Short mmCIF file of C-alpha atoms in Angstrom, two decimals:
data_model
loop_
_atom_site.label_atom_id
_atom_site.label_comp_id
_atom_site.label_asym_id
_atom_site.label_seq_id
_atom_site.Cartn_x
_atom_site.Cartn_y
_atom_site.Cartn_z
CA MET U 251 -31.87 -1.92 -64.74
CA LEU U 252 -31.50 -5.64 -64.05
CA VAL U 253 -32.86 -5.72 -60.51
CA GLY U 254 -36.40 -6.22 -59.18
CA THR U 255 -36.53 -2.81 -57.48
CA PHE U 256 -34.53 0.45 -57.35
CA ASP U 257 -35.80 0.98 -53.75
CA PRO U 258 -34.45 -1.91 -51.68
CA PHE U 259 -35.26 -0.19 -48.35
CA GLY U 260 -38.84 0.65 -49.20
CA ASN U 261 -37.91 4.27 -48.56
CA LEU U 262 -36.75 6.17 -51.58
CA ALA U 263 -34.78 8.74 -49.62
CA ILE U 264 -32.62 6.09 -47.93
CA SER U 265 -32.23 4.14 -51.20
CA ALA U 266 -31.13 7.28 -53.01
CA LEU U 267 -28.71 8.24 -50.21
CA ILE U 268 -27.06 4.82 -50.45
CA ALA U 269 -27.03 5.08 -54.29
CA ALA U 270 -25.25 8.44 -54.06
CA VAL U 271 -22.27 6.88 -52.05
CA PRO U 272 -20.09 6.18 -55.15
CA ILE U 273 -20.46 9.79 -56.32
CA LEU U 274 -19.81 11.40 -52.96
CA LEU U 275 -16.97 9.00 -52.17
CA PHE U 276 -15.29 9.71 -55.50
CA LEU U 277 -15.43 13.45 -54.91
CA LEU U 278 -13.93 12.94 -51.40
CA CYS U 279 -11.17 10.74 -52.72
CA LEU U 280 -10.08 13.30 -55.29
CA THR U 281 -10.44 16.37 -53.13
CA LEU U 282 -10.25 15.77 -49.43
CA PHE U 283 -8.22 12.58 -49.48
CA LYS U 284 -6.12 13.67 -52.54
CA MET U 285 -5.87 10.16 -53.83
CA LYS U 286 -4.49 9.32 -57.27
CA GLY U 287 -7.25 8.93 -59.84
CA ILE U 288 -6.50 5.26 -60.46
CA HIS U 289 -6.62 4.36 -56.71
CA ALA U 290 -9.84 6.38 -56.26
CA ALA U 291 -11.40 4.68 -59.32
CA LEU U 292 -10.50 1.12 -58.17
CA LEU U 293 -11.70 1.79 -54.61
CA ASN U 294 -14.97 3.11 -55.78
CA LEU U 295 -15.41 0.28 -58.19
CA PHE U 296 -15.14 -2.16 -55.27
CA ILE U 297 -17.45 -0.16 -53.04
CA THR U 298 -20.09 0.14 -55.83
CA PHE U 299 -19.89 -3.56 -56.52
CA LEU U 300 -20.71 -4.24 -52.88
CA ILE U 301 -23.57 -1.82 -52.82
CA ALA U 302 -25.04 -3.11 -56.10
CA PHE U 303 -24.62 -6.79 -55.14
CA PHE U 304 -25.49 -6.80 -51.44
CA ILE U 305 -27.95 -3.87 -51.20
CA PHE U 306 -29.63 -3.61 -54.52
CA LYS U 307 -29.43 -7.41 -55.22
CA LEU U 308 -27.85 -7.19 -58.55
CA PRO U 309 -27.08 -10.89 -59.50
CA LEU U 310 -23.46 -11.79 -59.20
CA GLY U 311 -23.09 -12.67 -62.89
CA ASP U 312 -24.60 -9.35 -63.97
CA ALA U 313 -22.48 -7.48 -61.35
CA SER U 314 -19.32 -9.08 -62.76
CA GLY U 315 -20.61 -8.58 -66.33
CA SER U 316 -21.03 -4.86 -65.57
CA ILE U 317 -17.38 -4.48 -64.69
CA ILE U 318 -16.25 -6.59 -67.75
CA GLN U 319 -18.44 -4.40 -70.02
CA GLY U 320 -16.85 -1.26 -68.46
CA LEU U 321 -13.40 -2.70 -69.04
CA ILE U 322 -14.18 -3.45 -72.65
CA GLN U 323 -15.78 -0.07 -73.37
CA GLY U 324 -12.88 1.77 -71.56
CA ILE U 325 -10.56 0.09 -73.99
CA TRP U 326 -12.77 0.21 -77.03
CA PRO U 327 -13.90 2.62 -78.20
CA ILE U 328 -12.66 5.24 -75.66
CA GLY U 329 -9.12 4.14 -75.06
CA TYR U 330 -8.73 3.47 -78.73
CA ILE U 331 -9.84 6.98 -79.61
CA ILE U 332 -7.57 8.67 -77.06
CA ILE U 333 -4.53 6.75 -78.12
CA MET U 334 -5.13 7.38 -81.80
CA ALA U 335 -5.63 11.10 -81.15
CA VAL U 336 -2.43 11.42 -79.11
CA TRP U 337 -0.53 9.27 -81.74
CA LEU U 338 -1.72 11.65 -84.43
CA TYR U 339 -0.29 14.51 -82.46
CA LYS U 340 3.06 12.78 -81.97
CA ILE U 341 3.18 12.12 -85.70
CA ALA U 342 2.66 15.77 -86.26
CA VAL U 343 5.50 16.63 -83.92
CA LYS U 344 7.88 14.04 -85.40
CA SER U 345 7.21 15.11 -88.93
CA GLY U 346 7.93 18.70 -88.16
CA LYS U 347 4.46 19.85 -89.00
CA PHE U 348 3.67 20.78 -85.35
CA ASP U 349 6.59 23.25 -85.15
CA ILE U 350 5.26 25.08 -88.21
CA LEU U 351 1.70 24.96 -86.83
CA ARG U 352 2.85 26.34 -83.52
CA GLY U 353 4.85 29.04 -85.29
CA ASN U 354 1.76 29.96 -87.31
CA ILE U 355 -0.15 30.52 -84.07
CA VAL U 356 2.72 32.59 -82.62
CA GLU U 357 2.88 34.55 -85.89
CA ILE U 358 -0.79 35.51 -85.49
CA SER U 359 -0.06 36.87 -82.02
CA GLN U 360 2.76 36.31 -79.47
CA ASP U 361 0.39 37.36 -76.69
CA GLN U 362 -0.39 34.11 -74.81
CA ARG U 363 -3.95 35.34 -73.80
CA ILE U 364 -4.77 35.40 -77.42
CA GLN U 365 -3.02 32.06 -78.10
CA LEU U 366 -5.30 30.70 -75.33
CA LEU U 367 -8.40 31.97 -77.13
CA LEU U 368 -7.15 30.49 -80.48
CA ILE U 369 -6.09 27.13 -79.13
CA GLY U 370 -7.75 26.62 -75.77
CA PHE U 371 -11.14 27.90 -76.83
CA CYS U 372 -11.63 27.88 -80.67
CA PHE U 373 -9.51 24.82 -81.63
CA ASN U 374 -10.82 23.03 -78.58
CA ALA U 375 -14.32 23.54 -79.65
CA PHE U 376 -13.57 22.65 -83.22
CA LEU U 377 -12.13 19.23 -82.15
CA GLU U 378 -14.95 18.66 -79.81
CA GLY U 379 -17.35 19.02 -82.68
CA ALA U 380 -15.33 16.89 -84.98
CA ALA U 381 -14.24 14.01 -82.66
CA GLY U 382 -15.17 14.43 -79.04
CA PHE U 383 -14.30 11.60 -76.64
CA GLY U 384 -11.37 13.48 -75.04
CA VAL U 385 -9.60 14.33 -78.29
CA PRO U 386 -9.77 18.21 -77.79
CA ILE U 387 -8.52 18.05 -74.21
CA ALA U 388 -5.67 15.75 -75.10
CA ILE U 389 -4.45 17.72 -78.12
CA CYS U 390 -5.12 21.33 -77.04
CA ALA U 391 -3.51 20.84 -73.63
CA VAL U 392 -0.32 19.60 -75.18
CA LEU U 393 -0.44 22.46 -77.71
CA LEU U 394 -0.71 25.02 -74.90
CA VAL U 395 2.16 23.37 -73.00
CA SER U 396 4.30 23.63 -76.13
CA LEU U 397 3.53 27.34 -76.16
CA GLY U 398 4.79 27.87 -72.66
CA PHE U 399 1.83 27.16 -70.41
CA GLN U 400 2.37 25.08 -67.19
CA PRO U 401 1.00 21.51 -67.67
CA LEU U 402 -1.74 21.42 -65.01
CA GLN U 403 -2.65 24.97 -65.91
CA ALA U 404 -3.07 24.09 -69.53
CA ALA U 405 -5.15 21.05 -68.55
CA MET U 406 -7.48 23.12 -66.33
CA LEU U 407 -7.86 25.76 -69.03
CA CYS U 408 -8.81 23.22 -71.67
CA LEU U 409 -11.32 21.44 -69.34
CA ILE U 410 -13.02 24.77 -68.64
CA ALA U 411 -12.98 25.84 -72.27
CA ASN U 412 -14.58 22.49 -73.16
CA GLY U 413 -17.62 23.63 -71.25
CA ALA U 414 -18.56 25.79 -74.23
CA ALA U 415 -18.67 22.81 -76.71
CA GLY U 416 -19.40 19.60 -74.84
CA ALA U 417 -23.21 19.71 -75.56
CA PHE U 418 -22.70 19.26 -79.29
CA GLY U 419 -19.56 17.12 -79.32
CA ALA U 420 -18.80 14.45 -81.93
CA ILE U 421 -21.17 15.88 -84.61
CA GLY U 422 -23.93 16.79 -82.07
CA ILE U 423 -24.48 13.18 -80.83
CA PRO U 424 -25.31 14.14 -77.22
CA VAL U 425 -28.45 15.95 -78.51
CA GLY U 426 -28.97 14.10 -81.65
CA ILE U 427 -29.21 10.76 -79.89
CA ILE U 428 -32.52 12.01 -78.27
CA ASP U 429 -34.35 11.09 -81.41
CA THR U 430 -33.62 7.39 -80.82
CA PHE U 431 -35.41 7.40 -77.37
CA ASN U 432 -38.91 7.93 -78.89
CA LEU U 433 -39.75 10.00 -75.80
CA GLY U 434 -42.88 11.52 -77.17
CA HIS U 435 -44.48 14.81 -75.94
CA ASP U 436 -42.74 16.56 -78.75
CA VAL U 437 -39.30 15.93 -77.29
CA THR U 438 -37.01 15.80 -80.32
CA SER U 439 -33.37 16.60 -80.82
CA MET U 440 -34.36 19.74 -82.78
CA ASN U 441 -36.64 21.02 -80.03
CA VAL U 442 -34.01 20.42 -77.44
CA SER U 443 -31.42 22.10 -79.62
CA VAL U 444 -33.67 25.15 -79.97
CA ILE U 445 -34.47 25.42 -76.30
CA SER U 446 -30.76 24.95 -75.39
CA ALA U 447 -30.14 28.41 -77.03
CA LEU U 448 -31.83 29.89 -73.92
CA THR U 449 -29.04 28.71 -71.66
CA LEU U 450 -25.80 27.56 -73.41
CA PRO U 451 -25.07 31.02 -75.16
CA ILE U 452 -24.85 32.68 -71.77
CA ILE U 453 -22.25 30.23 -70.68
CA ASN U 454 -20.43 30.26 -74.02
CA PHE U 455 -20.14 33.95 -74.07
CA THR U 456 -18.60 34.15 -70.54
CA ILE U 457 -16.01 31.32 -70.87
CA PRO U 458 -13.50 33.29 -73.07
CA PHE U 459 -13.55 36.01 -70.45
CA LEU U 460 -13.11 33.42 -67.69
CA LEU U 461 -10.12 31.93 -69.38
CA VAL U 462 -8.30 35.20 -69.76
CA TRP U 463 -9.15 36.18 -66.20
CA LEU U 464 -7.59 32.90 -64.95
CA ILE U 465 -4.23 33.73 -66.41
CA ASP U 466 -4.10 37.53 -66.26
CA GLY U 467 -7.01 38.74 -64.11
CA PHE U 468 -9.17 41.70 -64.90
CA LYS U 469 -6.11 43.61 -66.29
CA GLY U 470 -5.75 40.93 -68.94
CA ILE U 471 -9.48 41.20 -69.86
CA LYS U 472 -9.19 44.95 -70.19
CA GLU U 473 -6.07 44.83 -72.36
CA ILE U 474 -7.43 42.31 -74.91
CA LEU U 475 -11.17 43.12 -74.57
CA PRO U 476 -11.65 43.58 -78.34
CA ALA U 477 -10.15 40.20 -79.09
CA ILE U 478 -12.27 38.44 -76.34
CA PHE U 479 -15.38 40.23 -77.59
CA VAL U 480 -14.78 39.08 -81.16
CA VAL U 481 -14.39 35.38 -80.07
CA SER U 482 -17.30 35.45 -77.65
CA THR U 483 -19.78 37.16 -79.93
CA THR U 484 -18.85 35.19 -83.04
CA TYR U 485 -18.88 31.82 -81.45
CA THR U 486 -21.99 32.45 -79.31
CA ALA U 487 -24.07 34.03 -82.05
CA ALA U 488 -23.14 31.41 -84.72
CA GLN U 489 -23.82 28.47 -82.31
CA ALA U 490 -27.15 30.00 -81.27
CA LEU U 491 -28.32 30.50 -84.88
CA ILE U 492 -27.19 27.02 -85.86
CA THR U 493 -28.91 25.33 -82.94
CA ILE U 494 -32.13 27.24 -83.57
CA PHE U 495 -32.33 26.91 -87.37
CA VAL U 496 -30.14 23.92 -88.35
CA GLY U 497 -29.80 21.52 -85.38
CA PRO U 498 -27.04 20.12 -83.24
CA GLN U 499 -24.79 18.41 -85.78
CA LEU U 500 -22.64 21.40 -86.79
CA ALA U 501 -23.17 23.54 -83.63
CA ASP U 502 -19.49 23.33 -82.60
CA ILE U 503 -17.67 22.98 -85.93
CA ILE U 504 -18.91 26.04 -87.85
CA PRO U 505 -18.97 28.48 -84.95
CA SER U 506 -15.34 27.59 -83.82
CA LEU U 507 -13.98 27.86 -87.33
CA LEU U 508 -15.74 31.19 -87.75
CA ALA U 509 -14.43 32.48 -84.44
CA MET U 510 -10.90 31.35 -85.24
CA GLY U 511 -10.92 32.80 -88.74
CA ILE U 512 -12.45 36.11 -87.75
CA LEU U 513 -10.07 36.47 -84.75
CA ALA U 514 -7.05 35.87 -87.10
CA LEU U 515 -8.29 38.56 -89.47
CA PHE U 516 -9.04 40.95 -86.70
CA LEU U 517 -5.46 40.48 -85.36
CA LYS U 518 -4.05 41.64 -88.65
CA LYS U 519 -5.41 45.14 -87.93
CA TRP U 520 -5.26 45.04 -84.14
CA GLN U 521 -2.79 43.79 -81.59
CA PRO U 522 -2.64 44.49 -77.77
CA LYS U 523 -0.27 47.21 -76.76
CA HIS U 524 1.21 45.06 -74.04
CA ILE U 525 2.28 41.49 -75.05
CA PHE U 526 1.48 39.11 -72.19
CA LEU U 527 4.03 36.27 -71.81
CA LEU U 528 3.81 33.72 -69.00
CA SER U 529 7.57 33.10 -68.99
CA GLY U 530 8.43 36.69 -69.69
CA LYS U 531 10.24 35.72 -72.92
CA SER U 532 8.85 36.00 -76.41
CA ALA U 533 8.93 33.10 -78.72
CA GLU U 534 10.90 33.41 -81.93
CA VAL U 535 8.71 33.75 -84.99
CA GLU U 536 9.86 31.86 -88.04
CA LYS U 537 8.15 32.85 -91.22
CA HIS U 538 6.67 30.12 -93.22
CA SER U 539 5.08 30.04 -96.73
CA THR U 540 1.36 29.71 -97.06
CA SER U 541 1.77 26.15 -98.50
CA GLU U 542 3.89 25.12 -95.52
CA VAL U 543 1.26 26.41 -93.09
CA VAL U 544 -1.52 24.68 -94.97
CA LYS U 545 0.41 21.37 -94.90
CA SER U 546 1.22 21.82 -91.19
CA TRP U 547 -2.44 21.76 -90.33
CA SER U 548 -3.02 18.70 -92.66
CA PRO U 549 -3.17 16.13 -89.74
CA PHE U 550 -6.12 17.99 -88.31
CA TYR U 551 -7.80 18.54 -91.67
CA LEU U 552 -7.51 14.90 -92.29
CA LEU U 553 -8.86 14.15 -88.80
CA THR U 554 -11.88 16.21 -89.50
CA LEU U 555 -12.49 14.76 -92.92
CA PHE U 556 -12.37 11.18 -91.78
CA VAL U 557 -14.50 11.81 -88.60
CA LEU U 558 -17.08 13.69 -90.67
CA ILE U 559 -17.26 10.67 -93.19
CA TRP U 560 -17.55 8.26 -90.22
CA SER U 561 -20.50 10.39 -88.97
CA LEU U 562 -22.45 10.38 -92.22
CA PRO U 563 -25.76 8.41 -92.01
CA ALA U 564 -24.93 6.67 -95.29
CA PHE U 565 -21.56 5.41 -93.89
CA LYS U 566 -23.06 4.44 -90.59
CA GLY U 567 -25.67 2.45 -92.57
CA LEU U 568 -22.79 0.12 -93.76
CA PHE U 569 -22.56 -1.21 -90.25
CA ALA U 570 -26.28 -1.55 -89.58
CA GLU U 571 -28.05 -4.95 -89.72
CA GLY U 572 -27.70 -6.19 -93.39
CA GLY U 573 -25.13 -3.59 -94.17
CA ALA U 574 -21.96 -4.38 -96.19
CA LEU U 575 -19.71 -3.89 -93.13
CA GLU U 576 -21.93 -5.39 -90.54
CA PHE U 577 -19.42 -8.30 -90.21
CA SER U 578 -16.85 -5.93 -88.61
CA ILE U 579 -18.97 -5.65 -85.44
CA VAL U 580 -18.12 -8.22 -82.77
CA GLN U 581 -21.18 -8.98 -80.62
CA PHE U 582 -21.43 -11.41 -77.66
CA ILE U 583 -23.00 -11.97 -74.38
CA ILE U 584 -20.69 -11.85 -71.38
CA PRO U 585 -20.68 -15.41 -69.99
CA GLY U 586 -22.74 -15.90 -66.84
CA SER U 587 -24.62 -12.67 -67.32
CA SER U 588 -27.38 -11.09 -69.47
CA ILE U 589 -25.15 -8.24 -70.57
CA SER U 590 -24.15 -7.92 -74.15
CA VAL U 591 -21.03 -6.27 -75.73
CA ASN U 592 -20.68 -4.71 -79.12
CA ILE U 593 -17.17 -3.95 -80.45
CA ASP U 594 -17.33 -1.85 -83.56
CA ILE U 595 -13.89 -2.41 -85.11
CA LEU U 596 -14.14 -0.40 -88.28
CA GLY U 597 -17.01 1.99 -87.41
CA SER U 598 -15.23 3.44 -84.31
CA THR U 599 -14.09 7.07 -84.44
CA GLY U 600 -10.75 5.74 -83.45
CA THR U 601 -10.49 4.15 -86.86
CA ALA U 602 -11.17 7.41 -88.54
CA ILE U 603 -8.35 9.03 -86.55
CA LEU U 604 -6.05 5.93 -87.41
CA LEU U 605 -6.61 6.63 -91.03
CA ALA U 606 -5.76 10.31 -90.55
CA GLY U 607 -2.54 9.22 -88.93
CA LEU U 608 -1.73 6.73 -91.73
CA THR U 609 -2.48 9.21 -94.48
CA THR U 610 -0.29 11.82 -92.72
CA ILE U 611 2.54 9.27 -92.60
CA ALA U 612 2.08 8.33 -96.19
CA THR U 613 2.08 12.01 -97.42
CA THR U 614 5.09 13.13 -95.25
CA SER U 615 8.68 12.30 -96.23
CA ARG U 616 10.10 13.21 -92.73
CA ILE U 617 8.61 10.29 -90.83
CA HIS U 618 8.59 6.66 -91.74
CA PHE U 619 6.21 3.94 -90.80
CA ARG U 620 8.66 2.23 -88.49
CA GLU U 621 9.14 5.47 -86.57
CA SER U 622 5.38 5.81 -86.29
CA LEU U 623 5.10 2.44 -84.73
CA GLY U 624 7.59 3.42 -82.12
CA LEU U 625 5.45 6.55 -81.40
CA LEU U 626 2.32 4.33 -81.04
CA LYS U 627 4.15 2.06 -78.55
CA LYS U 628 5.22 5.06 -76.53
CA THR U 629 1.69 6.46 -76.54
CA VAL U 630 0.25 3.13 -75.27
CA ALA U 631 2.92 3.02 -72.52
CA GLU U 632 1.89 6.62 -71.42
CA PHE U 633 -1.85 5.99 -71.37
CA TRP U 634 -2.41 2.52 -70.05
CA VAL U 635 -2.88 3.72 -66.46
CA PRO U 636 -5.46 6.45 -67.46
CA ILE U 637 -7.31 3.87 -69.64
CA VAL U 638 -7.52 1.45 -66.79
CA MET U 639 -8.92 4.36 -64.72
CA ILE U 640 -11.46 5.20 -67.34
CA SER U 641 -12.53 1.51 -67.60
CA ALA U 642 -13.03 1.37 -63.84
CA ILE U 643 -15.12 4.55 -63.98
CA ILE U 644 -17.31 3.06 -66.74
CA GLY U 645 -17.58 -0.09 -64.69
CA ILE U 646 -18.96 1.94 -61.82
CA ALA U 647 -21.48 3.61 -64.15
CA LYS U 648 -22.62 0.23 -65.51
CA LEU U 649 -23.10 -1.08 -61.94
CA MET U 650 -25.12 1.90 -60.97
CA THR U 651 -27.25 1.73 -64.14
CA TYR U 652 -27.85 -2.14 -64.07
CA GLY U 653 -28.19 -2.18 -60.27
CA GLY U 654 -30.89 0.51 -60.27
CA LEU U 655 -28.79 3.10 -58.34
CA THR U 656 -29.05 5.65 -61.04
CA VAL U 657 -32.84 5.29 -61.22
CA ALA U 658 -33.05 5.59 -57.41
CA LEU U 659 -31.25 8.89 -57.68
CA GLY U 660 -33.34 10.13 -60.50
CA GLU U 661 -36.70 9.10 -58.93
CA ALA U 662 -35.63 10.76 -55.66
CA VAL U 663 -34.89 14.11 -57.31
CA ALA U 664 -38.05 13.92 -59.40
CA THR U 665 -40.12 13.80 -56.24
CA ALA U 666 -39.27 17.41 -55.62
CA GLY U 667 -42.44 18.52 -57.53
CA ASN U 668 -42.45 22.18 -58.77
CA VAL U 669 -38.87 22.65 -57.36
CA PHE U 670 -37.70 19.91 -59.72
CA PRO U 671 -36.41 22.35 -62.48
CA ILE U 672 -33.81 23.73 -60.09
CA LEU U 673 -32.55 20.19 -59.52
CA SER U 674 -32.93 18.99 -63.06
CA PRO U 675 -29.37 20.14 -64.15
CA ILE U 676 -27.93 18.29 -61.16
CA LEU U 677 -29.11 14.97 -62.63
CA GLY U 678 -27.18 15.72 -65.79
CA TRP U 679 -24.17 16.74 -63.70
CA ILE U 680 -24.29 13.42 -61.79
CA GLY U 681 -24.69 11.51 -65.15
CA VAL U 682 -21.56 12.96 -66.71
CA PHE U 683 -19.59 12.92 -63.58
CA MET U 684 -20.03 9.12 -63.35
CA THR U 685 -19.83 8.25 -67.10
CA GLY U 686 -17.70 11.10 -68.48
CA SER U 687 -20.16 11.31 -71.46
CA VAL U 688 -22.99 13.69 -72.17
CA VAL U 689 -24.31 11.01 -74.53
CA ASN U 690 -24.52 8.43 -71.69
CA ASN U 691 -26.03 11.05 -69.47
CA ASN U 692 -28.87 11.87 -71.76
CA THR U 693 -29.39 8.05 -72.30
CA LEU U 694 -29.75 7.68 -68.54
CA PHE U 695 -31.74 10.61 -67.47
CA ALA U 696 -33.57 12.10 -70.46
CA PRO U 697 -36.56 9.72 -69.93
CA ILE U 698 -36.72 10.63 -66.24
CA GLN U 699 -36.61 14.38 -67.15
CA VAL U 700 -39.48 13.93 -69.54
CA THR U 701 -41.60 12.03 -67.07
CA ALA U 702 -41.01 14.67 -64.34
CA GLY U 703 -41.80 17.51 -66.78
CA ASN U 704 -45.15 15.96 -67.63
CA ILE U 705 -46.01 15.40 -63.91
CA ILE U 706 -45.16 19.03 -62.85
CA GLY U 707 -46.37 20.75 -66.04
CA THR U 708 -43.01 21.99 -67.23
CA ASN U 709 -41.85 21.71 -70.82
CA PRO U 710 -40.00 18.34 -71.01
CA SER U 711 -37.67 19.67 -73.79
CA LEU U 712 -36.47 22.35 -71.33
CA LEU U 713 -35.58 19.78 -68.69
CA VAL U 714 -33.75 17.63 -71.26
CA ALA U 715 -31.85 20.69 -72.39
CA ALA U 716 -31.02 21.39 -68.62
CA ASN U 717 -29.93 17.72 -68.34
CA THR U 718 -27.48 18.32 -71.18
CA ALA U 719 -26.18 21.71 -69.91
CA GLY U 720 -25.69 20.28 -66.41
CA GLY U 721 -23.80 17.32 -67.87
CA VAL U 722 -21.51 19.58 -69.94
CA ILE U 723 -20.53 21.39 -66.77
CA ALA U 724 -19.59 18.13 -65.01
CA LYS U 725 -16.94 17.41 -67.81
CA LEU U 726 -14.83 19.98 -65.94
CA ILE U 727 -14.25 17.44 -63.17
CA SER U 728 -15.48 14.21 -64.49
CA PRO U 729 -12.85 11.65 -63.44
CA GLN U 730 -12.64 10.42 -67.10
CA SER U 731 -11.91 13.93 -68.34
CA ILE U 732 -9.38 14.54 -65.59
CA ALA U 733 -7.61 11.29 -66.36
CA ILE U 734 -7.32 12.17 -70.01
CA ALA U 735 -6.10 15.75 -69.30
CA THR U 736 -3.40 14.69 -66.69
CA ALA U 737 -2.17 11.96 -68.98
CA ALA U 738 -1.96 14.31 -72.05
CA VAL U 739 0.28 16.74 -70.19
CA GLY U 740 2.50 14.16 -68.51
CA GLU U 741 1.07 14.57 -65.02
CA THR U 742 -0.63 11.22 -64.38
CA GLY U 743 -1.06 10.80 -60.66
CA LYS U 744 -1.95 14.45 -60.10
CA GLU U 745 -5.67 14.02 -60.71
CA ALA U 746 -6.54 15.31 -57.25
CA ALA U 747 -4.68 18.54 -57.85
CA LEU U 748 -6.36 19.20 -61.22
CA THR U 749 -9.80 18.34 -59.75
CA LYS U 750 -9.19 20.87 -56.99
CA MET U 751 -8.24 23.48 -59.67
CA THR U 752 -11.46 23.12 -61.61
CA ILE U 753 -14.16 21.98 -59.15
CA LYS U 754 -15.26 25.46 -58.00
CA TYR U 755 -15.88 26.55 -61.61
CA SER U 756 -17.94 23.42 -62.15
CA PHE U 757 -20.01 24.06 -59.15
CA GLY U 758 -20.36 27.78 -59.95
CA LEU U 759 -21.58 27.14 -63.46
CA LEU U 760 -23.89 24.49 -62.25
CA ALA U 761 -25.45 26.86 -59.69
CA PHE U 762 -26.16 29.29 -62.47
CA VAL U 763 -27.79 26.68 -64.77
CA CYS U 764 -29.94 25.41 -61.89
CA ILE U 765 -31.19 28.88 -61.07
CA TRP U 766 -31.71 29.87 -64.67
CA THR U 767 -33.57 26.63 -65.46
CA TYR U 768 -35.88 27.31 -62.56
CA VAL U 769 -36.59 30.87 -63.92
CA LEU U 770 -37.24 29.51 -67.45
CA SER U 771 -39.61 26.97 -66.07
CA PHE U 772 -42.12 29.73 -65.22
CA PHE U 773 -42.37 30.46 -68.96
CA PHE U 774 -42.42 26.96 -70.48
#
């Protein structure tokens, strides 16, 4: 916060109401007014600038610096990561690996409800755990479209499925980052990880059922109940055990691989009597050797390998102060402001994905480097509008943070006293809706949750876990997530339609987390 006070009116309720304008206006623009995402983002950026500058008295230099910082971070690392992920997918398609991979999925089962469980849920969670930052939504939505799902339908399903994995994305960073805050009161990433097992497993277990219901109703659930049960039970139990006994780092990766593997083995012995096909036509199954199948998945093996290396503490230490690669981090203060910018050129997850792409090209004879450059150019052309939108959204989040709007909202909610636990997840929901990131959400609101918990006598770790869970649910309709999803399936400009498709599920899950957190607060 770079302002003198977060309560410019001397009345917290009024200040918080004004601070909420960007959030409420964004929702109205995407739902009631049905504006394109880029237009809604730019309009809200302008309105937020006016509120921060004229009402909350954020200095002009810092207000402008907030927008510049948002622009830079929207391009690097977020835009960089998204472009590299989609480029890797296009390389897999051009090299022919994707056709074999898709055939392998169809060979496991032609039933598209089961394909949704394999790709939309399991593989989505795996990529969230390995990379995060929109990678799973971008890749899995395109995979589903290639299997016959409608573009916006595929995007919606991937957004909802991501609700089972977002809390532990990118090697558990959203929860792991808590240790860097030094919050005290025994609030550690491990304690938050453990207590999250009281809430997240309930959501995780139900999401596969919800996904199948969305495409084939209760009839579909009944027909493939054994397969749904295998996925839900395996993923939920494995993640709960890992979060309780190991911690957040592998809480997406291992459960998703287990669920995918066990489901594939189960389907060798069991298949639904009725094969559900969205188009009414079955896909041709082309047999491939084991070595061909293994090679077809290699872009994603490489993606995981490089991202895991980039996440190792020893590797990260190379970029720390005094590290061998410290020189690769560009640092500067935005002129006219007090806001700094760090551009991590080599340490970015996007660079790990870039290496996965280059390695795939080098080890594949069916695609040449010149062709891959053409694919990269095409990817940039497809995604520049969504990246501008994401940059504008981050600019809004920065204005709200530096201008004290976020603190005003948090402090207003924290005055609720013993009722605060029912509102605690809403703070997390707001944080992710505005920033698109559970990491940023916990950075913004975890300290407020801890302070409120100590005041009202509720376990602070419970409230931080609620903050995380509420944030994950907001990813279903976060403008940043919506922008990535629509762009990935070639439907840029239809952000309002996709938001309308997912918003009721976000609100429904949020209501559950709010009520459940309030119930748990009586025991902690």
